[in-house]
Amino acid sequence: DTGVSQDPRHKITKRGQNVTFRCDPISEHNRLYWYRQTLGQGPEFLTYFQNEAQLEKSRLLSDRFSAERPKGSFSTLEIQRTEQGDSAMYLCASSPPRGESYNEQFFGPGTRLTVL
Amino acid sequence: GQNIDQPTEMTATEGAIVQINCTYQTSGFNGLFWYQQHAGEAPTFLSYNVLDGLEEKGRFSSFLSRSKGYSYLLLKELQMKDSASYLCAVRGNTGGFKTIFGAGTRLFVKA
């Protein structure tokens, strides 16, 4: 088990461009979360998937942010028309459907986005 | 609304005990979590409380009082590697698993 992986690890883009990040959860983890974290703050919830269904999302995801998990495995987070305020670390986490670790979220290493 | 408060920074001495407090206000409650985050790294799970009381796991213990909206993380026999941010997080009961994190407490362990 290699843990949660995210790609790319770093992304530098110009304001106004679209970016897409990918998250591969731990195998057989059915729950997947996206967060955004800026320096000195805790992770900010963006959205949550159970299998392929997006069950919760913050108000952020009603605008330029969108997320998908089409086959209930990997997920993508897209930011359209990026703004400098979007610069942050984007974290993905996953949780198993049952077992001792049911209540744990296993975080990936994150994608650091810099918008110039 | 939802709000989580925890001290911004704390300093403690190697070998000592430190208690990091967290107070929360949420529209629903389905568990309180503590995560550790070293600088430049992803958070890692430390503890989960859903019922009142103390949960002990090695050098770390976490306490919850739901009626007071209060939790603390107790770290014993502090080591230099415990220098990190400690994040308090609360999961609501909206039917999903939305988890709200506090800003974190940066703990500095000095020799």
PDB file of N, CA, C and O in Angstrom, chain A residues 51-108:
ATOM      1  N   ASN A  51     -17.741   6.733  -2.576  1.00  0.00           N
ATOM      2  CA  ASN A  51     -17.680   6.073  -3.890  1.00  0.00           C
ATOM      3  C   ASN A  51     -17.696   7.174  -4.960  1.00  0.00           C
ATOM      4  O   ASN A  51     -16.914   8.100  -4.870  1.00  0.00           O
ATOM      5  N   GLU A  52     -18.577   7.094  -5.934  1.00  0.00           N
ATOM      6  CA  GLU A  52     -18.582   8.124  -6.988  1.00  0.00           C
ATOM      7  C   GLU A  52     -19.518   9.297  -6.675  1.00  0.00           C
ATOM      8  O   GLU A  52     -19.545  10.279  -7.409  1.00  0.00           O
ATOM      9  N   ALA A  53     -20.263   9.192  -5.592  1.00  0.00           N
ATOM     10  CA  ALA A  53     -21.241  10.226  -5.266  1.00  0.00           C
ATOM     11  C   ALA A  53     -20.601  11.355  -4.447  1.00  0.00           C
ATOM     12  O   ALA A  53     -19.964  11.117  -3.421  1.00  0.00           O
ATOM     13  N   GLN A  54     -20.812  12.568  -4.931  1.00  0.00           N
ATOM     14  CA  GLN A  54     -20.345  13.750  -4.201  1.00  0.00           C
ATOM     15  C   GLN A  54     -21.427  14.129  -3.201  1.00  0.00           C
ATOM     16  O   GLN A  54     -22.455  14.695  -3.570  1.00  0.00           O
ATOM     17  N   LEU A  55     -21.214  13.850  -1.940  1.00  0.00           N
ATOM     18  CA  LEU A  55     -22.257  13.994  -0.937  1.00  0.00           C
ATOM     19  C   LEU A  55     -22.255  15.339  -0.227  1.00  0.00           C
ATOM     20  O   LEU A  55     -23.283  15.747   0.307  1.00  0.00           O
ATOM     21  N   GLU A  56     -21.091  15.982  -0.150  1.00  0.00           N
ATOM     22  CA  GLU A  56     -21.049  17.292   0.489  1.00  0.00           C
ATOM     23  C   GLU A  56     -20.036  18.156  -0.228  1.00  0.00           C
ATOM     24  O   GLU A  56     -19.016  17.666  -0.722  1.00  0.00           O
ATOM     25  N   LYS A  57     -20.322  19.424  -0.280  1.00  0.00           N
ATOM     26  CA  LYS A  57     -19.359  20.353  -0.834  1.00  0.00           C
ATOM     27  C   LYS A  57     -19.549  21.725  -0.226  1.00  0.00           C
ATOM     28  O   LYS A  57     -20.664  22.118   0.116  1.00  0.00           O
ATOM     29  N   SER A  58     -18.443  22.445  -0.111  1.00  0.00           N
ATOM     30  CA  SER A  58     -18.516  23.788   0.439  1.00  0.00           C
ATOM     31  C   SER A  58     -19.047  24.736  -0.637  1.00  0.00           C
ATOM     32  O   SER A  58     -19.122  24.387  -1.816  1.00  0.00           O
ATOM     33  N   ARG A  59     -19.348  25.909  -0.230  1.00  0.00           N
ATOM     34  CA  ARG A  59     -19.866  26.897  -1.179  1.00  0.00           C
ATOM     35  C   ARG A  59     -18.844  27.230  -2.251  1.00  0.00           C
ATOM     36  O   ARG A  59     -19.188  27.648  -3.347  1.00  0.00           O
ATOM     37  N   LEU A  60     -17.553  27.014  -1.937  1.00  0.00           N
ATOM     38  CA  LEU A  60     -16.493  27.267  -2.928  1.00  0.00           C
ATOM     39  C   LEU A  60     -16.723  26.475  -4.198  1.00  0.00           C
ATOM     40  O   LEU A  60     -16.398  26.908  -5.294  1.00  0.00           O
ATOM     41  N   LEU A  61     -17.256  25.285  -4.071  1.00  0.00           N
ATOM     42  CA  LEU A  61     -17.387  24.403  -5.224  1.00  0.00           C
ATOM     43  C   LEU A  61     -18.602  24.720  -6.076  1.00  0.00           C
ATOM     44  O   LEU A  61     -18.923  23.986  -6.998  1.00  0.00           O
ATOM     45  N   SER A  62     -19.272  25.774  -5.783  1.00  0.00           N
ATOM     46  CA  SER A  62     -20.388  26.155  -6.642  1.00  0.00           C
ATOM     47  C   SER A  62     -19.951  27.176  -7.679  1.00  0.00           C
ATOM     48  O   SER A  62     -20.733  27.550  -8.529  1.00  0.00           O
ATOM     49  N   ASP A  63     -18.714  27.591  -7.640  1.00  0.00           N
ATOM     50  CA  ASP A  63     -18.241  28.650  -8.527  1.00  0.00           C
ATOM     51  C   ASP A  63     -17.159  28.120  -9.475  1.00  0.00           C
ATOM     52  O   ASP A  63     -17.471  27.375 -10.388  1.00  0.00           O
ATOM     53  N   ARG A  64     -15.930  28.461  -9.251  1.00  0.00           N
ATOM     54  CA  ARG A  64     -14.865  28.096 -10.190  1.00  0.00           C
ATOM     55  C   ARG A  64     -14.259  26.722  -9.879  1.00  0.00           C
ATOM     56  O   ARG A  64     -13.458  26.215 -10.649  1.00  0.00           O
ATOM     57  N   PHE A  65     -14.632  26.180  -8.761  1.00  0.00           N
ATOM     58  CA  PHE A  65     -14.068  24.892  -8.350  1.00  0.00           C
ATOM     59  C   PHE A  65     -15.048  23.768  -8.674  1.00  0.00           C
ATOM     60  O   PHE A  65     -16.244  23.895  -8.414  1.00  0.00           O
ATOM     61  N   SER A  66     -14.528  22.667  -9.192  1.00  0.00           N
ATOM     62  CA  SER A  66     -15.366  21.495  -9.400  1.00  0.00           C
ATOM     63  C   SER A  66     -14.540  20.241  -9.156  1.00  0.00           C
ATOM     64  O   SER A  66     -13.326  20.231  -9.380  1.00  0.00           O
ATOM     65  N   ALA A  67     -15.191  19.213  -8.674  1.00  0.00           N
ATOM     66  CA  ALA A  67     -14.500  17.960  -8.386  1.00  0.00           C
ATOM     67  C   ALA A  67     -15.316  16.804  -8.932  1.00  0.00           C
ATOM     68  O   ALA A  67     -16.546  16.867  -8.984  1.00  0.00           O
ATOM     69  N   GLU A  68     -14.587  15.758  -9.315  1.00  0.00           N
ATOM     70  CA  GLU A  68     -15.245  14.563  -9.832  1.00  0.00           C
ATOM     71  C   GLU A  68     -14.564  13.323  -9.287  1.00  0.00           C
ATOM     72  O   GLU A  68     -13.375  13.338  -8.975  1.00  0.00           O
ATOM     73  N   ARG A  69     -15.322  12.255  -9.275  1.00  0.00           N
ATOM     74  CA  ARG A  69     -14.769  10.938  -8.938  1.00  0.00           C
ATOM     75  C   ARG A  69     -15.565   9.918  -9.745  1.00  0.00           C
ATOM     76  O   ARG A  69     -16.378   9.174  -9.213  1.00  0.00           O
ATOM     77  N   PRO A  70     -15.348   9.906 -11.038  1.00  0.00           N
ATOM     78  CA  PRO A  70     -16.249   9.212 -11.963  1.00  0.00           C
ATOM     79  C   PRO A  70     -16.409   7.714 -11.738  1.00  0.00           C
ATOM     80  O   PRO A  70     -17.487   7.183 -11.958  1.00  0.00           O
ATOM     81  N   LYS A  71     -15.388   7.030 -11.320  1.00  0.00           N
ATOM     82  CA  LYS A  71     -15.500   5.582 -11.153  1.00  0.00           C
ATOM     83  C   LYS A  71     -15.324   5.162  -9.701  1.00  0.00           C
ATOM     84  O   LYS A  71     -15.130   3.991  -9.408  1.00  0.00           O
ATOM     85  N   GLY A  72     -15.410   6.110  -8.813  1.00  0.00           N
ATOM     86  CA  GLY A  72     -15.272   5.788  -7.403  1.00  0.00           C
ATOM     87  C   GLY A  72     -13.867   5.442  -6.975  1.00  0.00           C
ATOM     88  O   GLY A  72     -13.675   4.920  -5.876  1.00  0.00           O
ATOM     89  N   SER A  73     -12.885   5.741  -7.848  1.00  0.00           N
ATOM     90  CA  SER A  73     -11.505   5.475  -7.448  1.00  0.00           C
ATOM     91  C   SER A  73     -10.757   6.800  -7.350  1.00  0.00           C
ATOM     92  O   SER A  73     -10.893   7.499  -6.349  1.00  0.00           O
ATOM     93  N   PHE A  74     -10.023   7.201  -8.399  1.00  0.00           N
ATOM     94  CA  PHE A  74      -9.314   8.470  -8.339  1.00  0.00           C
ATOM     95  C   PHE A  74     -10.291   9.627  -8.443  1.00  0.00           C
ATOM     96  O   PHE A  74     -11.449   9.473  -8.875  1.00  0.00           O
ATOM     97  N   SER A  75      -9.818  10.806  -8.060  1.00  0.00           N
ATOM     98  CA  SER A  75     -10.644  12.003  -8.130  1.00  0.00           C
ATOM     99  C   SER A  75      -9.832  13.133  -8.755  1.00  0.00           C
ATOM    100  O   SER A  75      -8.598  13.132  -8.694  1.00  0.00           O
ATOM    101  N   THR A  76     -10.529  14.059  -9.372  1.00  0.00           N
ATOM    102  CA  THR A  76      -9.885  15.256  -9.906  1.00  0.00           C
ATOM    103  C   THR A  76     -10.547  16.493  -9.327  1.00  0.00           C
ATOM    104  O   THR A  76     -11.753  16.505  -9.057  1.00  0.00           O
ATOM    105  N   LEU A  77      -9.730  17.508  -9.116  1.00  0.00           N
ATOM    106  CA  LEU A  77     -10.209  18.814  -8.670  1.00  0.00           C
ATOM    107  C   LEU A  77      -9.776  19.828  -9.711  1.00  0.00           C
ATOM    108  O   LEU A  77      -8.589  19.927 -10.030  1.00  0.00           O
ATOM    109  N   GLU A  78     -10.727  20.551 -10.275  1.00  0.00           N
ATOM    110  CA  GLU A  78     -10.413  21.547 -11.286  1.00  0.00           C
ATOM    111  C   GLU A  78     -10.717  22.932 -10.746  1.00  0.00           C
ATOM    112  O   GLU A  78     -11.751  23.153 -10.102  1.00  0.00           O
ATOM    113  N   ILE A  79      -9.811  23.851 -11.011  1.00  0.00           N
ATOM    114  CA  ILE A  79     -10.037  25.254 -10.698  1.00  0.00           C
ATOM    115  C   ILE A  79     -10.001  26.022 -12.009  1.00  0.00           C
ATOM    116  O   ILE A  79      -9.008  25.980 -12.743  1.00  0.00           O
ATOM    117  N   GLN A  80     -11.079  26.688 -12.319  1.00  0.00           N
ATOM    118  CA  GLN A  80     -11.143  27.471 -13.545  1.00  0.00           C
ATOM    119  C   GLN A  80     -10.806  28.929 -13.243  1.00  0.00           C
ATOM    120  O   GLN A  80     -11.054  29.426 -12.143  1.00  0.00           O
ATOM    121  N   ARG A  81     -10.220  29.572 -14.242  1.00  0.00           N
ATOM    122  CA  ARG A  81      -9.925  31.022 -14.151  1.00  0.00           C
ATOM    123  C   ARG A  81      -9.238  31.334 -12.810  1.00  0.00           C
ATOM    124  O   ARG A  81      -9.724  32.121 -11.999  1.00  0.00           O
ATOM    125  N   THR A  82      -8.112  30.716 -12.601  1.00  0.00           N
ATOM    126  CA  THR A  82      -7.423  30.837 -11.313  1.00  0.00           C
ATOM    127  C   THR A  82      -7.155  32.292 -10.939  1.00  0.00           C
ATOM    128  O   THR A  82      -6.919  33.159 -11.805  1.00  0.00           O
ATOM    129  N   GLU A  83      -7.172  32.533  -9.643  1.00  0.00           N
ATOM    130  CA  GLU A  83      -6.885  33.844  -9.074  1.00  0.00           C
ATOM    131  C   GLU A  83      -5.717  33.696  -8.101  1.00  0.00           C
ATOM    132  O   GLU A  83      -5.434  32.594  -7.611  1.00  0.00           O
ATOM    133  N   GLN A  84      -5.065  34.792  -7.800  1.00  0.00           N
ATOM    134  CA  GLN A  84      -3.916  34.721  -6.891  1.00  0.00           C
ATOM    135  C   GLN A  84      -4.321  34.179  -5.519  1.00  0.00           C
ATOM    136  O   GLN A  84      -3.549  33.501  -4.851  1.00  0.00           O
ATOM    137  N   GLY A  85      -5.535  34.449  -5.127  1.00  0.00           N
ATOM    138  CA  GLY A  85      -6.024  33.950  -3.847  1.00  0.00           C
ATOM    139  C   GLY A  85      -6.212  32.443  -3.803  1.00  0.00           C
ATOM    140  O   GLY A  85      -6.438  31.883  -2.731  1.00  0.00           O
ATOM    141  N   ASP A  86      -6.119  31.791  -4.948  1.00  0.00           N
ATOM    142  CA  ASP A  86      -6.223  30.329  -4.992  1.00  0.00           C
ATOM    143  C   ASP A  86      -4.910  29.657  -4.615  1.00  0.00           C
ATOM    144  O   ASP A  86      -4.867  28.432  -4.436  1.00  0.00           O
ATOM    145  N   SER A  87      -3.855  30.429  -4.515  1.00  0.00           N
ATOM    146  CA  SER A  87      -2.551  29.870  -4.144  1.00  0.00           C
ATOM    147  C   SER A  87      -2.663  29.236  -2.762  1.00  0.00           C
ATOM    148  O   SER A  87      -3.025  29.895  -1.789  1.00  0.00           O
ATOM    149  N   ALA A  88      -2.359  27.961  -2.687  1.00  0.00           N
ATOM    150  CA  ALA A  88      -2.535  27.198  -1.446  1.00  0.00           C
ATOM    151  C   ALA A  88      -2.015  25.790  -1.671  1.00  0.00           C
ATOM    152  O   ALA A  88      -1.640  25.409  -2.784  1.00  0.00           O
ATOM    153  N   MET A  89      -2.064  25.003  -0.603  1.00  0.00           N
ATOM    154  CA  MET A  89      -1.803  23.570  -0.707  1.00  0.00           C
ATOM    155  C   MET A  89      -3.158  22.889  -0.804  1.00  0.00           C
ATOM    156  O   MET A  89      -4.040  23.132   0.026  1.00  0.00           O
ATOM    157  N   TYR A  90      -3.321  22.038  -1.797  1.00  0.00           N
ATOM    158  CA  TYR A  90      -4.570  21.296  -1.969  1.00  0.00           C
ATOM    159  C   TYR A  90      -4.327  19.856  -1.532  1.00  0.00           C
ATOM    160  O   TYR A  90      -3.511  19.139  -2.104  1.00  0.00           O
ATOM    161  N   LEU A  91      -5.049  19.476  -0.486  1.00  0.00           N
ATOM    162  CA  LEU A  91      -4.860  18.169   0.136  1.00  0.00           C
ATOM    163  C   LEU A  91      -6.016  17.242  -0.189  1.00  0.00           C
ATOM    164  O   LEU A  91      -7.177  17.660  -0.186  1.00  0.00           O
ATOM    165  N   CYS A  92      -5.681  16.006  -0.426  1.00  0.00           N
ATOM    166  CA  CYS A  92      -6.667  14.963  -0.621  1.00  0.00           C
ATOM    167  C   CYS A  92      -6.507  13.959   0.515  1.00  0.00           C
ATOM    168  O   CYS A  92      -5.379  13.713   0.994  1.00  0.00           O
ATOM    169  N   ALA A  93      -7.608  13.399   0.968  1.00  0.00           N
ATOM    170  CA  ALA A  93      -7.553  12.383   2.019  1.00  0.00           C
ATOM    171  C   ALA A  93      -8.562  11.292   1.696  1.00  0.00           C
ATOM    172  O   ALA A  93      -9.539  11.528   0.982  1.00  0.00           O
ATOM    173  N   SER A  94      -8.317  10.106   2.213  1.00  0.00           N
ATOM    174  CA  SER A  94      -9.275   9.016   2.014  1.00  0.00           C
ATOM    175  C   SER A  94      -9.458   8.233   3.303  1.00  0.00           C
ATOM    176  O   SER A  94      -8.611   8.280   4.199  1.00  0.00           O
ATOM    177  N   SER A  95     -10.599   7.541   3.377  1.00  0.00           N
ATOM    178  CA  SER A  95     -10.922   6.735   4.550  1.00  0.00           C
ATOM    179  C   SER A  95     -11.513   5.400   4.105  1.00  0.00           C
ATOM    180  O   SER A  95     -12.194   5.332   3.075  1.00  0.00           O
ATOM    181  N   PRO A  96     -11.281   4.353   4.892  1.00  0.00           N
ATOM    182  CA  PRO A  96     -11.800   3.029   4.503  1.00  0.00           C
ATOM    183  C   PRO A  96     -13.277   2.899   4.839  1.00  0.00           C
ATOM    184  O   PRO A  96     -13.810   3.643   5.664  1.00  0.00           O
ATOM    185  N   PRO A  97     -13.951   1.911   4.245  1.00  0.00           N
ATOM    186  CA  PRO A  97     -15.382   1.719   4.497  1.00  0.00           C
ATOM    187  C   PRO A  97     -15.691   1.071   5.838  1.00  0.00           C
ATOM    188  O   PRO A  97     -16.828   1.089   6.302  1.00  0.00           O
ATOM    189  N   ARG A  98     -14.705   0.452   6.452  1.00  0.00           N
ATOM    190  CA  ARG A  98     -14.933  -0.232   7.721  1.00  0.00           C
ATOM    191  C   ARG A  98     -13.594  -0.491   8.382  1.00  0.00           C
ATOM    192  O   ARG A  98     -12.551  -0.181   7.824  1.00  0.00           O
ATOM    193  N   GLY A  99     -13.670  -1.040   9.603  1.00  0.00           N
ATOM    194  CA  GLY A  99     -12.433  -1.458  10.253  1.00  0.00           C
ATOM    195  C   GLY A  99     -11.921  -0.459  11.257  1.00  0.00           C
ATOM    196  O   GLY A  99     -12.530   0.591  11.529  1.00  0.00           O
ATOM    197  N   GLU A 100     -10.778  -0.792  11.784  1.00  0.00           N
ATOM    198  CA  GLU A 100     -10.158  -0.017  12.858  1.00  0.00           C
ATOM    199  C   GLU A 100      -9.874   1.429  12.461  1.00  0.00           C
ATOM    200  O   GLU A 100      -9.914   2.329  13.290  1.00  0.00           O
ATOM    201  N   SER A 101      -9.576   1.646  11.196  1.00  0.00           N
ATOM    202  CA  SER A 101      -9.226   2.989  10.718  1.00  0.00           C
ATOM    203  C   SER A 101     -10.407   3.738  10.127  1.00  0.00           C
ATOM    204  O   SER A 101     -10.231   4.733   9.432  1.00  0.00           O
ATOM    205  N   TYR A 102     -11.608   3.273  10.391  1.00  0.00           N
ATOM    206  CA  TYR A 102     -12.820   3.844   9.795  1.00  0.00           C
ATOM    207  C   TYR A 102     -12.901   5.354   9.982  1.00  0.00           C
ATOM    208  O   TYR A 102     -13.328   6.080   9.086  1.00  0.00           O
ATOM    209  N   ASN A 103     -12.530   5.833  11.154  1.00  0.00           N
ATOM    210  CA  ASN A 103     -12.678   7.259  11.449  1.00  0.00           C
ATOM    211  C   ASN A 103     -11.433   8.078  11.124  1.00  0.00           C
ATOM    212  O   ASN A 103     -11.402   9.273  11.403  1.00  0.00           O
ATOM    213  N   GLU A 104     -10.435   7.453  10.566  1.00  0.00           N
ATOM    214  CA  GLU A 104      -9.224   8.182  10.210  1.00  0.00           C
ATOM    215  C   GLU A 104      -9.309   8.709   8.788  1.00  0.00           C
ATOM    216  O   GLU A 104      -9.877   8.069   7.908  1.00  0.00           O
ATOM    217  N   GLN A 105      -8.717   9.853   8.575  1.00  0.00           N
ATOM    218  CA  GLN A 105      -8.501  10.337   7.233  1.00  0.00           C
ATOM    219  C   GLN A 105      -7.000  10.237   6.962  1.00  0.00           C
ATOM    220  O   GLN A 105      -6.198  10.756   7.734  1.00  0.00           O
ATOM    221  N   PHE A 106      -6.664   9.581   5.864  1.00  0.00           N
ATOM    222  CA  PHE A 106      -5.268   9.416   5.463  1.00  0.00           C
ATOM    223  C   PHE A 106      -4.990  10.459   4.380  1.00  0.00           C
ATOM    224  O   PHE A 106      -5.597  10.418   3.302  1.00  0.00           O
ATOM    225  N   PHE A 107      -4.100  11.356   4.688  1.00  0.00           N
ATOM    226  CA  PHE A 107      -3.838  12.472   3.777  1.00  0.00           C
ATOM    227  C   PHE A 107      -2.715  12.154   2.799  1.00  0.00           C
ATOM    228  O   PHE A 107      -1.736  11.481   3.140  1.00  0.00           O
ATOM    229  N   GLY A 108      -2.885  12.691   1.595  1.00  0.00           N
ATOM    230  CA  GLY A 108      -1.819  12.655   0.615  1.00  0.00           C
ATOM    231  C   GLY A 108      -0.845  13.791   0.857  1.00  0.00           C
ATOM    232  O   GLY A 108      -1.074  14.632   1.734  1.00  0.00           O
TER     233      GLY A 108
END
